[in-house]
PDB file of C-alpha atoms in Angstrom:
ATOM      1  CA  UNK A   1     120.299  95.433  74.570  1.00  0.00           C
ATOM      2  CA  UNK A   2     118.142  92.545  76.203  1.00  0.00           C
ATOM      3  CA  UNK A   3     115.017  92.142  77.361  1.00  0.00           C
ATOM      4  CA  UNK A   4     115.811  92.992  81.291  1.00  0.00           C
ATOM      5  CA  UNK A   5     117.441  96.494  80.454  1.00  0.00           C
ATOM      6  CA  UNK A   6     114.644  97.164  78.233  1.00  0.00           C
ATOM      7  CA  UNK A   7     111.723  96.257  80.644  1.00  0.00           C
ATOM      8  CA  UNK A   8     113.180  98.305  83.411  1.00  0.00           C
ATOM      9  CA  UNK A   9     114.045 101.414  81.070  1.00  0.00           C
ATOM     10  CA  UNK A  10     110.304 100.763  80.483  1.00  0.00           C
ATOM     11  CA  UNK A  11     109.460 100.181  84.308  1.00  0.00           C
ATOM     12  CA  UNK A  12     111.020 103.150  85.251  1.00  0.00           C
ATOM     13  CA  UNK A  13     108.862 105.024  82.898  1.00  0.00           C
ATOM     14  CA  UNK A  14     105.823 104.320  83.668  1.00  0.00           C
ATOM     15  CA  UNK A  15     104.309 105.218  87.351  1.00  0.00           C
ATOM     16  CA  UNK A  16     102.312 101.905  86.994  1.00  0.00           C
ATOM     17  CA  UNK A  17      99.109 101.886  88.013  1.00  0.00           C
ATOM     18  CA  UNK A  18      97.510  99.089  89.955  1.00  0.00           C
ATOM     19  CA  UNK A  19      93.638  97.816  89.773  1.00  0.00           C
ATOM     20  CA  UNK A  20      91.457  96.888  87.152  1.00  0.00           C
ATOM     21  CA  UNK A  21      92.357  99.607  84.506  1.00  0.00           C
ATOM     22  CA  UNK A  22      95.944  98.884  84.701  1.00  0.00           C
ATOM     23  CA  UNK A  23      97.938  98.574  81.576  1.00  0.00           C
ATOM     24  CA  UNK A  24      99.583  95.820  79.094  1.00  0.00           C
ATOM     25  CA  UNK A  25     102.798  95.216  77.673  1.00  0.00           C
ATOM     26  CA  UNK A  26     103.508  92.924  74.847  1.00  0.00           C
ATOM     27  CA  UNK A  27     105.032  90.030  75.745  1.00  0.00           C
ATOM     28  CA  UNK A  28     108.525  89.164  75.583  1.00  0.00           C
ATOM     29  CA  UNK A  29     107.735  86.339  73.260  1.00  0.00           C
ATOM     30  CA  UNK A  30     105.177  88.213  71.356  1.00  0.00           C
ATOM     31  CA  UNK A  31     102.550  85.947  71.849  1.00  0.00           C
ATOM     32  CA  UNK A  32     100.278  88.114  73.569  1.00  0.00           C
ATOM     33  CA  UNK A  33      99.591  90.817  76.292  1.00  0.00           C
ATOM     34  CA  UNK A  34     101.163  90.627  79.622  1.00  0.00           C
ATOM     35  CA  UNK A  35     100.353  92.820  82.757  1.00  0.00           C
ATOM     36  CA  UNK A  36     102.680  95.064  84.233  1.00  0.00           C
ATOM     37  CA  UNK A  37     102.511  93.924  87.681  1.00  0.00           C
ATOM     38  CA  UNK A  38     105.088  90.994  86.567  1.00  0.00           C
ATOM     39  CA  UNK A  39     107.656  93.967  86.811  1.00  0.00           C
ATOM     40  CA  UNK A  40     107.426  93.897  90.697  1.00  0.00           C
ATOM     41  CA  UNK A  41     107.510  90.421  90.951  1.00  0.00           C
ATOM     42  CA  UNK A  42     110.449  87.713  91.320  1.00  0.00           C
ATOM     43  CA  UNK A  43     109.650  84.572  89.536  1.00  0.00           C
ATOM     44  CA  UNK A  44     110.814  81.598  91.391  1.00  0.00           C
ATOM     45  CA  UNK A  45     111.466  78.423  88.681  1.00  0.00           C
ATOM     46  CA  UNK A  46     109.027  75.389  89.208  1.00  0.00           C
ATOM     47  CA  UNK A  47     111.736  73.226  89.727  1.00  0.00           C
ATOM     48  CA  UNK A  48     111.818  74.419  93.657  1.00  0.00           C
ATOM     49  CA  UNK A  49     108.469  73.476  94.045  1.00  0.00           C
ATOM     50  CA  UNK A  50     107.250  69.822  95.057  1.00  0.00           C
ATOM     51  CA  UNK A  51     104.164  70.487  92.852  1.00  0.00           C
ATOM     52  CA  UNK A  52     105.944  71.433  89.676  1.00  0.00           C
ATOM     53  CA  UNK A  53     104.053  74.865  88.996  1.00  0.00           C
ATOM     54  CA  UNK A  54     106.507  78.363  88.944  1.00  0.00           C
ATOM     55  CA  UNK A  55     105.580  80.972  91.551  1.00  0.00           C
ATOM     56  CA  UNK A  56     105.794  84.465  91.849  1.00  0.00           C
ATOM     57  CA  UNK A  57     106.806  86.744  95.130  1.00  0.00           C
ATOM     58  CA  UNK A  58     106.001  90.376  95.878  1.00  0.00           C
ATOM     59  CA  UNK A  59     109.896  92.039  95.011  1.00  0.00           C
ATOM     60  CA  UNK A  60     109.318  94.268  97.424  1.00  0.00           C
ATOM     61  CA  UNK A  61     108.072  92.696 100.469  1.00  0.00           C
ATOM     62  CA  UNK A  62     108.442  89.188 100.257  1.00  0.00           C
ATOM     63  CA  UNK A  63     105.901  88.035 101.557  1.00  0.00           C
ATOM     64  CA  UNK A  64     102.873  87.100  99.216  1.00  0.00           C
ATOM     65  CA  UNK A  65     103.782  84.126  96.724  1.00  0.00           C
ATOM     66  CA  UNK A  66     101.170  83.649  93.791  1.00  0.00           C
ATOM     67  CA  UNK A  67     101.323  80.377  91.443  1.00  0.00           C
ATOM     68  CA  UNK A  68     102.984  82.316  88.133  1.00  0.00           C
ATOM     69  CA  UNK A  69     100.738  80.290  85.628  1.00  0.00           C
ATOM     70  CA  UNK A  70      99.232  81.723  82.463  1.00  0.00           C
ATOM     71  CA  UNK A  71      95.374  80.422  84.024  1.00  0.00           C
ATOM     72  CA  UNK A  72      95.695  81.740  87.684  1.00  0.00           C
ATOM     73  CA  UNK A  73      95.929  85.257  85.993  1.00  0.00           C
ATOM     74  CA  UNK A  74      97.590  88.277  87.927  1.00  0.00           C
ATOM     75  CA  UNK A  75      94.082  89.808  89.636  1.00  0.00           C
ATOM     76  CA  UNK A  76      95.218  88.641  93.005  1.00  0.00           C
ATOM     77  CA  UNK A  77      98.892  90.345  91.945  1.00  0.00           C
ATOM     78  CA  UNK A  78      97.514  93.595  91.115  1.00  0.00           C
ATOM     79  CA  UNK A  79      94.926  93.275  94.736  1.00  0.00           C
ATOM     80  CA  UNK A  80      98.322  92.528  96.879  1.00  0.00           C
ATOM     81  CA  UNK A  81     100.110  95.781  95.157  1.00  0.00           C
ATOM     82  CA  UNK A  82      97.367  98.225  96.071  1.00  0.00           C
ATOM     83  CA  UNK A  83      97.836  96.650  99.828  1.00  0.00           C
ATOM     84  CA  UNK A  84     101.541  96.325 100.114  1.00  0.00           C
ATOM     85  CA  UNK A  85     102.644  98.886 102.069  1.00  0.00           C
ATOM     86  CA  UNK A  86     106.297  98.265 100.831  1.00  0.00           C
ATOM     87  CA  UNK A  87     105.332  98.687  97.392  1.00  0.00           C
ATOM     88  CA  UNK A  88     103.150 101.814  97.928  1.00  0.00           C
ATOM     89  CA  UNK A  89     105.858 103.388  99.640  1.00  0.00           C
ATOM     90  CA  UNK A  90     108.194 103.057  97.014  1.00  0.00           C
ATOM     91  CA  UNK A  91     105.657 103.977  94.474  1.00  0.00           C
ATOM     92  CA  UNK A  92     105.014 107.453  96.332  1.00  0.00           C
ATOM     93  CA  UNK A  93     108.694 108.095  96.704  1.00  0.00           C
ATOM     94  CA  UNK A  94     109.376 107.904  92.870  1.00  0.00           C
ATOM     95  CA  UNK A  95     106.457 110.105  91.924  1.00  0.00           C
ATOM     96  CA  UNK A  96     108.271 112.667  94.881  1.00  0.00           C
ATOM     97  CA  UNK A  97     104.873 112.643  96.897  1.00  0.00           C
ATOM     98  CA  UNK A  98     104.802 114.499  99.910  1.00  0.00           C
ATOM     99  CA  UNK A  99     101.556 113.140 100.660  1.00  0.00           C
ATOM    100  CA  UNK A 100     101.274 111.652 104.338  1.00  0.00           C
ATOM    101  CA  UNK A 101     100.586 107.917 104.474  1.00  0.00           C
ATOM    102  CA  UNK A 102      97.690 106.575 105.454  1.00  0.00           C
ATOM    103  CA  UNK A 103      97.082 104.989 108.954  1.00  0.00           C
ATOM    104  CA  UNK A 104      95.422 101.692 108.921  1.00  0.00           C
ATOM    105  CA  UNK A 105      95.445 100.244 112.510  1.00  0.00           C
ATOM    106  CA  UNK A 106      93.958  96.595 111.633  1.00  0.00           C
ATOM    107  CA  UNK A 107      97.005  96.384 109.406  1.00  0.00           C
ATOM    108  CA  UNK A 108      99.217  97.676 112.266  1.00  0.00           C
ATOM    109  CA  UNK A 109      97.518  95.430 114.552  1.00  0.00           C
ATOM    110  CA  UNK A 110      98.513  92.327 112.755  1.00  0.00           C
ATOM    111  CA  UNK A 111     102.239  93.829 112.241  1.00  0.00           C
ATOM    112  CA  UNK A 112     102.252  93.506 115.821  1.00  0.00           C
ATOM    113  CA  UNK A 113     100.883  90.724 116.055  1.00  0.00           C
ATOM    114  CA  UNK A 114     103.198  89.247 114.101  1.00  0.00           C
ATOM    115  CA  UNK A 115     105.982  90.519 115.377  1.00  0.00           C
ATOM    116  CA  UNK A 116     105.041  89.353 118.952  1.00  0.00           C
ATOM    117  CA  UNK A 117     104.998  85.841 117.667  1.00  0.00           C
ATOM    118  CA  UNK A 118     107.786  85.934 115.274  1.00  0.00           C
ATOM    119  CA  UNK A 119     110.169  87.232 117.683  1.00  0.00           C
ATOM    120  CA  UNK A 120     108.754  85.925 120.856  1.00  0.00           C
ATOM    121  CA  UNK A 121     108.041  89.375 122.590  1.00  0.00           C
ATOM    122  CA  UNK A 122     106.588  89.503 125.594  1.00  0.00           C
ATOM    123  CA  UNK A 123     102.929  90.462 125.692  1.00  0.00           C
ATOM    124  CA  UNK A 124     104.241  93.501 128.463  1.00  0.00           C
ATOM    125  CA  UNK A 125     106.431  95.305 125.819  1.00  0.00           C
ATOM    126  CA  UNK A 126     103.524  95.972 124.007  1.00  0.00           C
ATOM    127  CA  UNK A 127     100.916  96.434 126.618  1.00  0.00           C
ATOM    128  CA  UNK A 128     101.608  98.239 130.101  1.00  0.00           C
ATOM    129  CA  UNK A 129     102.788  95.580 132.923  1.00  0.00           C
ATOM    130  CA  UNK A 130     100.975  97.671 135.560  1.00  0.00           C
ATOM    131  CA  UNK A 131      97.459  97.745 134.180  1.00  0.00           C
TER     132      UNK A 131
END
């Protein structure tokens, strides 16, 4: 069985826990600890990078990319998991919580926001015309 299968058997497993008492797994090559946030991240090879340093991007909303080094550490990993509403949503969902999610308009705001620009809505669709 490889080392894939056995990490997600493992992922799967665990409701994992994000912040500063989340847990360790030994790693792969034995040679010490390694976080469990790397589950819900895609490691992109350093080789498509003009700087020569590996990355790592948010699996489930694609949009956060952290240098994947052994010195940068994975603090600002675990931080972007306890704010991605992608991954909090599928975290709730496994654990079969009915609990209602929470309604942060600043983070709303700049979904908008976004959107307006990405997209190129117009300002109206999002604010009455008439007033």
């Amino acid at each position: 069985e490889d080392n894939t299968t056995t990490v997600e058997k493992r992922r799967q497993d665990l409701d994992i826990p994000v912040g500063e008492h989340a847990p360790i797994i030994p790693n792969a090559s034995g040679s010490g600890p390694r976080s469990v946030v790397w589950h819900e991240y895609l490691v992109i090879p350093a080789s498509e990078f003009e700087d020569g340093m590996k990355r790592a991007t948010c699996k489930h909303c694609q949009g956060k990319t952290f240098i994947a080094d052994s010195r940068y550490g994975t603090s600002n990993m675990k931080k972007h998991l306890e704010k991605c509403a992608t991954y909090q949503a599928a975290k709730a969902a496994r654990a079969g919580s009915e609990e209602v999610a929470r309604f942060d308009p600043k983070v709303y705001r700049e979904l908008l926001a976004k959107a307006i620009i990405r997209r190129g809505f117009m300002w109206c669709l999002c604010n009455s015309c008439n007033s």
